[in-house]
Amino acid sequence: MRITVVGTGYVGLITSICLCEMGHAVTNIDIDDKRIAQLKNGRSVIYEPGLQQLLENNLKERRLFFTIDPRIAYAQTDLIFIAVGTPENPDGTANLEYLQEAVYAIASHIEKDVIICTKSTVPVGTNEKIAEMIKDMTPTHLNVSIVSNPEFLREGSAINDFFLGDRIVIGTEDEKAAAVLQELYAPLNTEIMVTDTRSAEMIKYASNAFLATKISFINEIAAICEKVGADISQVADGIGKDKRIGSSFLKAGIGYGGSCFPKDTKALVQLAGHVDHPFELLEAVIGVNNRQHTLAVAKAKEAAGELAGKRIALLGLAFKPNTDDIREAPSLTILKMLIEENADVIAYDPAAVLNIQSIFGNEIQYTENINEALKDADLAIIATEWDQIIQFPLVQYEELMKTPLIIDGRNCYSLSDIERHSITYISVGRSPYAQSAIAKV
Ligand SMILES: NC(=O)C1=CN([C@@H]2O[C@H](COP(=O)(O)OP(=O)(O)OC[C@H]3O[C@@H](n4cnc5c(N)ncnc54)[C@H](O)[C@@H]3O)[C@@H](O)[C@H]2O)C=CC1
Ligand SMILES: O=C(O)[C@H]1O[C@H](OP(=O)(O)OP(=O)(O)OC[C@H]2O[C@@H](n3ccc(=O)[nH]c3=O)[C@H](O)[C@@H]2O)[C@H](O)[C@@H](O)[C@@H]1O
């Protein structure tokens, strides 16, 4: 079976390479010729642990091909996965321009029967529109099946997620197409669900919205913990042990970021609004998350007073560890606020410095070395829980900083470890200062 994957972003490249690992030959197309040239030269265009080696292997084995030519990609293929971006429009709805362009190119070039699977996250009803567009543009003798096959991988653990996902969703009214995909995915040993197309599209948005809700919920509980002198780590552990709740996505912090939760929650709010159902719960989730992004600077001001002229080490820039992705990262809000306060900022990240530099230029300083960031700093703000930060010896904060004050937005250190050092430590939902509030309750 010939397989084509459209787009070389996270989802496109991971899908292509993982399908090659399963023994298939895959052609991966993009409209960005620089990305394709780089990939043909065997250099990954995304930062993902383990991916570079797999890319090199599959190029060498001649299973993986890159092209910008739609004729090569689409004319004789059997199965197409669309994985182009669906970013946010200014009003929060999903921008489907890339998707429409891709479908147009596919419809203009296919010459045989084909199954088209949408992996991109798209609003309910989009795959029906794709089907109409294809029907209008292709000769009647061609049999084109449309499938919604949403993707659930996480950046930083994407390869593992592809092979060991919790479920695979195949949304289609076409039984033959469903059977082809069931066979394709069978070796993965992951539960496969076949649903109608609209339900598959909704499963993706509902999953991301629910996970975002868990995060904002725990962040609200963390805020209350600080006021009543409880410890959010123990609380999250305690509620997570209830199997009906589950322990994942209960890490309190400075909020979720990334290329999907922020845009997908807003797109679902818009979708609900368009069918006259205001999604009040999800609107609150988004509001709480926006507040969390500002939390670290608010706490810094509370602890250190005026920030103007203060040397601040911002530790962690990526929206989560093991990625260089800074889309919607809390660090962006933190940096904007610190610059407005006229603070003297030095930003550290093991992978995302170049991406942040392309936005903030020489407004701040950058380093890939934690020691350099902390030298003579008045305070440190932790925005991403990289292993490099978690394992960094606390004694070094004492030795390097002018005043050892840490605002930890990701609860990287245990309070008992902190107690052994002369560090002022303010984290999320378990500040030692919260204890003093108990008396007031
Ligand atoms: N990033 C992630 O971890 C996940 C993303 N998703 C969803 O998957 C979709 C893709 O996301 P990413 O991979 O992050 O996107 P991305 O924005 O990083 O990459 C998209 C790629 O598609 C290319 N492209 C755009 N139009 C094209 C066309 N007409 N023909 C060929 N290539 C074209 C772009 O040049 C770009 O390289 C989105 O809908 C996203 O919501 C779903 C699960 C996980
Ligand atoms: O649709 C998508 O693109 C993907 O979005 C998320 O994956 P991702 O954004 O890569 O990363 P997550 O691990 O989900 O983290 C998202 C954000 O939530 C934050 N988070 C996560 C978990 C938690 O307990 N607390 C918390 O604040 C992280 O710091 C990060 O900023 C989902 O987990 C994937 O299933 C989905 O496929």
Coordinates of C-alpha atoms and ligand atoms in Angstrom, one line a residue:
M1 CA 0.0 0.0 0.0
R2 CA 1.4 3.4 -0.9
I3 CA 1.0 6.0 1.8
T4 CA 1.3 9.8 1.7
V5 CA 1.4 12.1 4.7
V6 CA 0.6 15.8 4.2
G7 CA 2.6 18.2 6.4
T8 CA 6.0 17.8 8.1
G9 CA 5.0 19.3 11.4
Y10 CA 4.9 17.3 14.6
V11 CA 2.0 15.1 13.6
G12 CA 3.0 14.7 9.9
L13 CA 6.6 13.8 10.6
I14 CA 5.9 11.5 13.5
T15 CA 3.2 9.7 11.6
S16 CA 5.5 9.3 8.5
I17 CA 8.4 8.0 10.5
C18 CA 6.4 5.7 12.7
L19 CA 4.5 4.2 9.7
C20 CA 8.0 3.5 8.2
E21 CA 9.0 1.8 11.4
M22 CA 6.0 -0.4 10.9
G23 CA 7.5 -1.4 7.5
H24 CA 5.5 0.8 5.2
A25 CA 6.9 3.1 2.5
V26 CA 5.8 6.7 3.0
T27 CA 5.9 9.9 1.0
N28 CA 5.8 13.0 3.1
I29 CA 4.8 16.2 1.3
D30 CA 5.1 19.8 2.5
I31 CA 4.6 23.1 0.7
D32 CA 7.7 24.5 2.6
D33 CA 10.6 23.7 0.3
K34 CA 13.2 24.6 3.0
R35 CA 11.7 22.0 5.4
I36 CA 11.7 19.4 2.7
A37 CA 15.3 20.1 1.7
Q38 CA 16.4 19.8 5.3
L39 CA 14.6 16.5 5.8
K40 CA 16.0 15.1 2.5
N41 CA 19.4 15.9 4.0
G42 CA 18.5 13.8 7.0
R43 CA 18.1 16.6 9.5
S44 CA 14.9 16.7 11.5
V45 CA 12.8 19.9 11.4
I46 CA 11.3 19.2 14.9
Y47 CA 12.9 18.6 18.2
E48 CA 11.7 15.3 19.5
P49 CA 13.7 12.8 21.5
G50 CA 14.7 9.7 19.4
L51 CA 13.4 11.1 16.1
Q52 CA 16.6 12.1 14.4
Q53 CA 18.0 8.5 14.5
L54 CA 14.7 7.1 13.1
L55 CA 14.7 9.7 10.3
E56 CA 18.2 8.8 9.3
N57 CA 17.5 5.0 9.4
N58 CA 14.4 5.2 7.3
L59 CA 15.9 7.5 4.7
K60 CA 18.8 5.0 4.4
E61 CA 16.4 2.1 4.1
R62 CA 14.6 4.0 1.3
R63 CA 11.2 3.7 3.0
L64 CA 10.8 7.4 3.6
F65 CA 10.6 10.0 0.9
F66 CA 10.1 13.7 1.0
T67 CA 8.7 15.9 -1.8
I68 CA 7.1 19.2 -2.5
D69 CA 5.6 17.8 -5.8
P70 CA 1.8 17.1 -5.4
R71 CA 1.9 14.8 -8.5
I72 CA 4.5 12.5 -6.9
A73 CA 2.7 12.6 -3.6
Y74 CA -0.9 12.1 -4.6
A75 CA -1.4 10.7 -8.2
Q76 CA -0.8 7.0 -7.4
T77 CA -1.2 6.8 -3.7
D78 CA -3.7 4.5 -1.8
L79 CA -3.9 6.3 1.5
I80 CA -3.4 9.9 2.5
F81 CA -3.0 11.3 6.0
I82 CA -3.6 15.1 6.2
A83 CA -1.6 16.6 9.1
V84 CA -1.5 20.3 8.2
G85 CA -1.8 23.0 10.9
T86 CA -5.3 24.2 12.0
P87 CA -4.2 27.4 13.9
E88 CA -6.4 29.8 15.7
N89 CA -8.3 32.6 13.9
P90 CA -8.4 36.0 15.7
D91 CA -12.0 35.1 16.9
G92 CA -10.9 31.7 18.3
T93 CA -12.3 29.6 15.5
A94 CA -10.1 27.1 13.7
N95 CA -8.4 28.4 10.6
L96 CA -9.0 25.8 7.9
E97 CA -7.1 27.5 5.1
Y98 CA -4.1 25.1 5.1
L99 CA -6.5 22.2 5.1
Q100 CA -8.5 23.5 2.2
E101 CA -5.3 24.1 0.2
A102 CA -4.2 20.5 0.9
V103 CA -7.6 19.1 -0.1
Y104 CA -7.6 21.2 -3.3
A105 CA -4.1 19.9 -4.2
I106 CA -5.2 16.3 -3.4
A107 CA -8.4 16.6 -5.5
S108 CA -6.4 18.1 -8.4
H109 CA -3.9 15.3 -8.6
I110 CA -5.4 11.9 -7.5
E111 CA -5.7 9.5 -10.4
K112 CA -7.0 6.3 -8.6
D113 CA -9.3 5.3 -5.7
V114 CA -7.9 6.6 -2.4
I115 CA -8.7 6.9 1.3
I116 CA -8.2 10.3 2.8
C117 CA -7.7 10.5 6.6
T118 CA -7.7 13.7 8.5
K119 CA -5.3 13.7 11.4
S120 CA -5.4 17.5 11.8
T121 CA -7.7 18.6 14.6
V122 CA -10.8 20.0 12.8
P123 CA -14.3 21.3 13.9
V124 CA -17.2 18.9 13.7
G125 CA -18.5 18.7 10.2
T126 CA -15.2 19.5 8.5
N127 CA -14.7 16.0 7.1
E128 CA -18.1 16.2 5.5
K129 CA -17.0 19.4 3.8
I130 CA -13.8 17.7 2.6
A131 CA -16.0 15.0 1.1
E132 CA -18.1 17.5 -0.8
M133 CA -15.0 19.4 -2.1
I134 CA -13.5 16.1 -3.3
K135 CA -16.8 15.0 -4.9
D136 CA -17.1 18.4 -6.8
M137 CA -13.5 18.3 -8.1
T138 CA -12.8 14.7 -9.0
P139 CA -14.1 12.5 -11.9
T140 CA -17.1 10.3 -10.9
H141 CA -15.3 7.0 -11.6
L142 CA -12.9 7.7 -8.7
N143 CA -13.9 6.2 -5.4
V144 CA -12.6 8.5 -2.6
S145 CA -13.3 7.6 1.1
I146 CA -13.1 10.2 3.8
V147 CA -12.0 9.3 7.4
S148 CA -11.5 11.3 10.6
N149 CA -8.5 9.8 12.4
P150 CA -7.7 12.3 15.2
E151 CA -4.2 12.3 16.7
F152 CA -3.5 12.1 20.4
L153 CA 0.3 12.2 20.6
R154 CA 2.1 14.6 23.0
E155 CA 5.2 16.5 22.1
G156 CA 8.2 15.2 23.9
S157 CA 6.9 11.6 24.0
A158 CA 5.4 11.5 20.5
I159 CA 7.0 8.3 19.3
N160 CA 6.0 6.3 22.4
D161 CA 2.5 7.7 22.1
F162 CA 2.2 6.6 18.5
F163 CA 3.1 3.0 19.4
L164 CA 1.5 2.8 22.8
G165 CA -1.5 5.1 22.6
D166 CA -4.6 4.6 24.8
R167 CA -6.9 4.3 21.7
I168 CA -7.1 4.9 18.0
V169 CA -10.2 6.6 16.7
I170 CA -11.5 5.9 13.2
G171 CA -14.4 8.0 12.3
T172 CA -16.1 7.1 9.0
E173 CA -19.4 5.9 7.5
D174 CA -17.4 3.9 4.9
E175 CA -16.9 0.3 6.2
K176 CA -14.3 -0.7 3.6
A177 CA -12.1 2.4 4.6
A178 CA -12.5 1.6 8.3
A179 CA -11.3 -2.0 7.6
V180 CA -8.2 -0.8 5.8
L181 CA -7.3 1.5 8.7
Q182 CA -8.1 -1.2 11.2
E183 CA -5.6 -3.5 9.4
L184 CA -3.0 -0.8 9.2
Y185 CA -3.1 -0.1 12.9
A186 CA -3.7 -3.7 14.1
P187 CA 0.1 -4.4 14.8
L188 CA 0.1 -1.6 17.3
N189 CA -2.0 -3.6 19.8
T190 CA -4.0 -0.5 20.8
E191 CA -7.7 -0.5 21.1
I192 CA -9.3 0.7 17.9
M193 CA -12.7 2.4 18.0
V194 CA -14.8 2.9 14.9
T195 CA -17.2 5.8 15.2
D196 CA -19.2 8.0 12.9
T197 CA -17.2 10.9 11.5
R198 CA -18.7 13.7 13.6
S199 CA -18.2 11.8 16.8
A200 CA -14.6 11.2 16.0
E201 CA -14.1 14.9 15.4
M202 CA -15.7 15.7 18.7
I203 CA -13.7 13.1 20.6
K204 CA -10.5 15.0 19.8
Y205 CA -11.8 18.4 21.0
A206 CA -13.6 16.9 24.0
S207 CA -10.3 15.1 25.1
N208 CA -8.2 18.2 24.9
A209 CA -10.9 20.3 26.7
F210 CA -11.3 17.7 29.4
L211 CA -7.5 17.5 30.1
A212 CA -7.3 21.4 30.1
T213 CA -10.2 21.3 32.6
K214 CA -8.3 19.0 34.9
I215 CA -5.3 21.4 34.8
S216 CA -7.4 24.5 35.6
F217 CA -9.3 22.6 38.3
I218 CA -6.2 21.6 40.1
N219 CA -4.8 25.1 39.7
E220 CA -7.9 26.5 41.4
I221 CA -7.5 24.0 44.2
A222 CA -3.8 25.0 44.5
A223 CA -4.8 28.6 44.9
I224 CA -7.1 27.7 47.7
C225 CA -4.5 25.4 49.3
E226 CA -2.2 28.4 49.5
K227 CA -4.8 30.3 51.5
V228 CA -5.8 27.5 53.9
G229 CA -2.3 26.0 54.4
A230 CA -2.8 22.7 52.5
D231 CA -0.2 21.1 50.2
I232 CA -1.4 20.7 46.6
S233 CA 1.0 17.8 45.9
Q234 CA -0.5 15.8 48.7
V235 CA -4.0 16.8 47.7
A236 CA -3.5 15.9 44.1
D237 CA -2.0 12.5 45.2
G238 CA -5.0 11.9 47.4
I239 CA -7.6 12.7 44.9
G240 CA -5.7 11.0 42.0
K241 CA -5.8 7.7 43.9
D242 CA -9.5 7.6 43.3
K243 CA -9.6 5.6 40.0
R244 CA -12.6 7.5 38.9
I245 CA -10.5 10.7 38.9
G246 CA -7.1 9.3 38.0
S247 CA -3.7 10.8 38.9
S248 CA -2.6 12.2 35.5
F249 CA -3.0 15.9 34.6
L250 CA -3.2 17.0 38.2
K251 CA 0.1 18.8 38.3
A252 CA -0.5 22.4 39.5
G253 CA 1.6 25.1 38.0
I254 CA 1.6 28.2 35.9
G255 CA -0.9 26.9 33.4
Y256 CA -1.0 24.9 30.2
G257 CA 0.5 26.1 26.9
G258 CA 1.5 24.6 23.6
S259 CA 0.1 24.5 20.1
C260 CA -3.1 22.6 21.0
F261 CA -4.8 23.1 24.4
P262 CA -5.1 26.9 24.1
K263 CA -6.3 26.8 20.5
D264 CA -8.5 23.7 20.8
T265 CA -10.3 24.9 23.9
K266 CA -11.1 28.2 22.2
A267 CA -12.2 26.5 19.0
L268 CA -14.6 24.3 21.1
V269 CA -16.1 27.4 22.8
Q270 CA -16.7 28.9 19.4
L271 CA -18.2 25.7 18.0
A272 CA -20.6 25.5 21.0
G273 CA -21.5 29.1 20.6
H274 CA -22.3 28.5 16.9
V275 CA -24.9 25.9 18.0
D276 CA -26.3 28.3 20.7
H277 CA -24.8 26.5 23.6
P278 CA -22.5 28.8 25.5
F279 CA -19.8 26.5 27.0
E280 CA -19.5 28.3 30.3
L281 CA -17.3 25.7 32.0
L282 CA -14.7 25.7 29.3
E283 CA -14.7 29.5 29.2
A284 CA -13.8 29.5 32.9
V285 CA -11.1 26.9 32.3
I286 CA -9.5 29.3 29.7
G287 CA -9.9 32.3 32.1
V288 CA -8.2 30.4 35.0
N289 CA -5.3 29.4 32.6
N290 CA -4.8 33.0 31.5
R291 CA -4.5 34.0 35.1
Q292 CA -2.0 31.2 35.9
H293 CA 0.3 32.6 33.1
T294 CA 0.6 35.8 35.1
L295 CA 1.0 34.1 38.5
A296 CA 4.8 33.9 38.7
V297 CA 5.4 37.6 38.1
A298 CA 2.6 38.5 40.6
K299 CA 4.3 36.3 43.2
A300 CA 7.7 37.7 42.3
K301 CA 6.4 41.3 42.9
E302 CA 4.8 40.3 46.1
A303 CA 8.1 38.7 47.4
A304 CA 10.7 41.1 45.9
G305 CA 8.8 44.4 45.5
E306 CA 9.7 46.6 42.6
L307 CA 11.2 44.5 39.8
A308 CA 12.8 47.4 37.8
G309 CA 16.5 46.9 37.5
K310 CA 16.4 43.5 39.3
R311 CA 18.4 40.7 37.7
I312 CA 15.9 37.9 37.1
A313 CA 16.8 34.4 35.9
L314 CA 14.0 32.8 34.0
L315 CA 14.6 29.1 34.0
G316 CA 12.7 27.2 31.3
L317 CA 11.1 28.7 28.2
A318 CA 9.5 25.8 26.3
F319 CA 5.8 25.1 27.0
K320 CA 6.8 21.8 28.6
P321 CA 10.1 19.8 28.9
N322 CA 11.6 17.8 26.1
T323 CA 10.5 20.2 23.3
D324 CA 11.8 23.4 21.8
D325 CA 8.2 24.5 21.2
I326 CA 7.3 27.9 22.7
R327 CA 3.8 28.2 21.2
E328 CA 1.5 29.7 23.9
A329 CA 4.2 29.0 26.5
P330 CA 3.7 30.7 29.9
S331 CA 7.2 32.0 29.5
L332 CA 6.0 34.3 26.8
T333 CA 3.6 36.1 29.2
I334 CA 6.2 36.1 31.9
L335 CA 8.8 37.7 29.6
K336 CA 6.4 40.4 28.3
M337 CA 5.5 41.3 31.9
L338 CA 9.1 41.4 33.1
I339 CA 10.1 43.6 30.2
E340 CA 7.2 45.9 31.0
E341 CA 8.5 46.1 34.6
N342 CA 12.0 47.0 33.3
A343 CA 13.6 44.0 34.9
D344 CA 17.0 42.8 33.7
V345 CA 16.2 39.3 32.5
I346 CA 18.5 36.4 31.6
A347 CA 16.6 33.4 30.1
Y348 CA 17.7 29.8 30.2
D349 CA 16.5 26.8 28.3
P350 CA 18.3 23.7 27.0
A351 CA 16.4 23.7 23.7
A352 CA 14.2 26.7 23.2
V353 CA 16.6 29.7 23.4
L354 CA 16.7 30.3 19.6
N355 CA 12.9 30.3 19.3
I356 CA 12.5 32.8 22.2
Q357 CA 15.4 34.9 20.8
S358 CA 13.5 35.2 17.5
I359 CA 10.7 37.0 19.4
F360 CA 12.4 39.0 22.1
G361 CA 15.7 39.8 20.3
N362 CA 18.1 41.8 22.4
E363 CA 15.4 42.9 24.9
I364 CA 16.7 40.2 27.2
Q365 CA 19.9 38.0 27.6
Y366 CA 20.0 34.2 26.9
T367 CA 22.0 31.2 28.1
E368 CA 22.0 27.5 27.8
N369 CA 23.8 27.2 31.2
I370 CA 21.9 27.4 34.5
N371 CA 24.9 28.6 36.5
E372 CA 25.3 31.5 34.1
A373 CA 21.6 32.4 34.5
L374 CA 21.8 32.4 38.3
K375 CA 25.0 34.3 38.7
D376 CA 24.3 37.5 40.8
A377 CA 20.5 37.1 40.2
D378 CA 18.1 38.8 42.6
L379 CA 15.5 36.1 41.9
A380 CA 14.8 33.0 39.8
I381 CA 11.5 32.1 38.2
I382 CA 11.1 28.5 37.1
A383 CA 8.7 28.1 34.1
T384 CA 9.4 24.6 32.8
E385 CA 10.2 21.5 34.7
W386 CA 13.2 20.3 32.6
D387 CA 15.2 17.5 34.2
Q388 CA 18.2 19.8 34.1
I389 CA 16.4 22.2 36.5
I390 CA 14.9 19.5 38.7
Q391 CA 18.4 17.9 39.2
F392 CA 20.2 21.2 39.7
P393 CA 21.8 21.3 43.2
L394 CA 19.9 23.7 45.5
V395 CA 23.2 24.7 47.1
Q396 CA 24.1 26.3 43.8
Y397 CA 21.2 28.8 44.1
E398 CA 22.7 29.8 47.5
E399 CA 26.2 30.1 46.1
L400 CA 25.4 31.9 42.8
M401 CA 22.5 34.2 43.4
K402 CA 22.7 37.6 45.0
T403 CA 19.6 36.8 47.0
P404 CA 18.4 33.1 46.8
L405 CA 14.8 33.7 46.0
I406 CA 13.0 31.1 43.8
I407 CA 9.5 31.5 42.4
D408 CA 8.9 27.9 41.2
G409 CA 6.0 27.8 38.7
R410 CA 6.3 24.0 38.3
N411 CA 6.9 22.7 41.8
C412 CA 10.3 21.2 40.9
Y413 CA 11.7 20.8 44.4
S414 CA 10.4 19.0 47.5
L415 CA 9.8 21.3 50.5
S416 CA 11.8 19.0 52.8
D417 CA 14.9 19.5 50.4
I418 CA 14.3 23.2 50.4
E419 CA 14.2 23.3 54.2
R420 CA 17.9 22.3 54.3
H421 CA 18.9 25.5 52.5
S422 CA 18.8 29.2 53.0
I423 CA 16.5 29.8 50.1
T424 CA 13.2 31.7 50.0
Y425 CA 11.1 29.4 48.0
I426 CA 7.6 30.2 46.7
S427 CA 5.9 27.4 44.7
V428 CA 2.3 26.7 43.5
G429 CA -0.3 25.6 46.1
R430 CA 2.2 24.6 48.8
S431 CA 4.1 27.6 49.8
P432 CA 5.6 27.2 53.2
Y433 CA 4.1 30.7 53.9
A434 CA 0.7 29.2 53.5
Q435 CA 1.1 27.6 56.9
S436 CA 0.9 31.0 58.5
A437 CA -2.6 31.4 57.0
I438 CA -3.9 28.4 58.9
A439 CA -4.4 30.5 62.0
K440 CA -6.7 32.8 60.1
V441 CA -9.0 30.0 58.9
Ligands
LIG1 N1 1.6 19.3 17.7 C1 1.0 18.3 18.3 O1 1.5 17.7 19.2 C2 -0.3 17.8 17.9 C3 -1.1 18.4 16.8 N2 -2.3 18.0 16.5 C4 -3.0 18.6 15.4 O2 -2.4 18.2 14.2 C5 -2.4 19.3 13.2 C6 -0.9 19.6 12.8 O3 -0.2 20.0 13.9 P1 1.3 20.3 13.9 O4 2.0 19.1 13.3 O5 1.8 20.8 15.2 O6 1.4 21.4 12.8 P2 2.6 22.4 12.3 O7 1.9 23.7 12.1 O8 3.7 22.2 13.2 O9 3.0 21.8 10.9 C7 2.1 21.8 9.8 C8 2.9 21.6 8.5 O10 2.0 21.5 7.4 C9 2.6 22.1 6.3 N3 1.5 22.5 5.3 C10 0.6 23.5 5.4 N4 -0.2 23.5 4.3 C11 0.2 22.4 3.6 C12 -0.2 21.9 2.3 N5 -1.2 22.4 1.6 N6 0.4 20.8 1.8 C13 1.5 20.3 2.5 N7 1.9 20.7 3.7 C14 1.3 21.8 4.2 C15 3.3 23.3 6.9 O11 4.2 23.9 6.0 C16 3.9 22.7 8.2 O12 5.2 22.2 7.9 C17 -3.1 20.4 13.9 O13 -4.5 20.4 13.5 C18 -2.9 20.1 15.4 O14 -4.0 20.7 16.1 C19 -2.9 16.9 17.0 C20 -2.2 16.2 18.0 C21 -0.9 16.6 18.5
LIG2 O1 -3.8 17.9 20.5 C1 -2.6 18.0 20.8 O2 -1.8 18.6 20.2 C2 -2.1 17.2 22.0 O3 -2.2 18.1 23.1 C3 -1.7 17.6 24.4 O4 -0.3 17.3 24.2 P1 0.9 18.4 24.4 O5 0.3 19.8 24.1 O6 2.0 18.0 23.5 O7 1.4 18.4 25.8 P2 0.8 17.9 27.3 O8 1.7 17.0 27.9 O9 -0.6 17.6 27.2 O10 0.9 19.3 28.1 C4 0.2 20.5 27.7 C5 0.4 21.6 28.7 O11 -0.3 21.3 29.9 C6 0.6 21.5 31.0 N1 0.3 20.5 32.1 C7 0.1 19.2 31.8 C8 -0.2 18.3 32.8 C9 -0.4 18.7 34.1 O12 -0.7 18.0 35.0 N2 -0.3 20.1 34.3 C10 0.1 21.0 33.4 O13 0.2 22.2 33.7 C11 2.0 21.3 30.4 O14 3.0 22.0 31.2 C12 1.8 21.9 29.0 O15 2.0 23.3 29.1 C13 -2.4 16.3 24.7 O16 -1.9 15.8 25.9 C14 -2.3 15.3 23.5 O17 -3.0 14.1 23.8 C15 -2.8 16.0 22.3 O18 -2.7 15.1 21.2

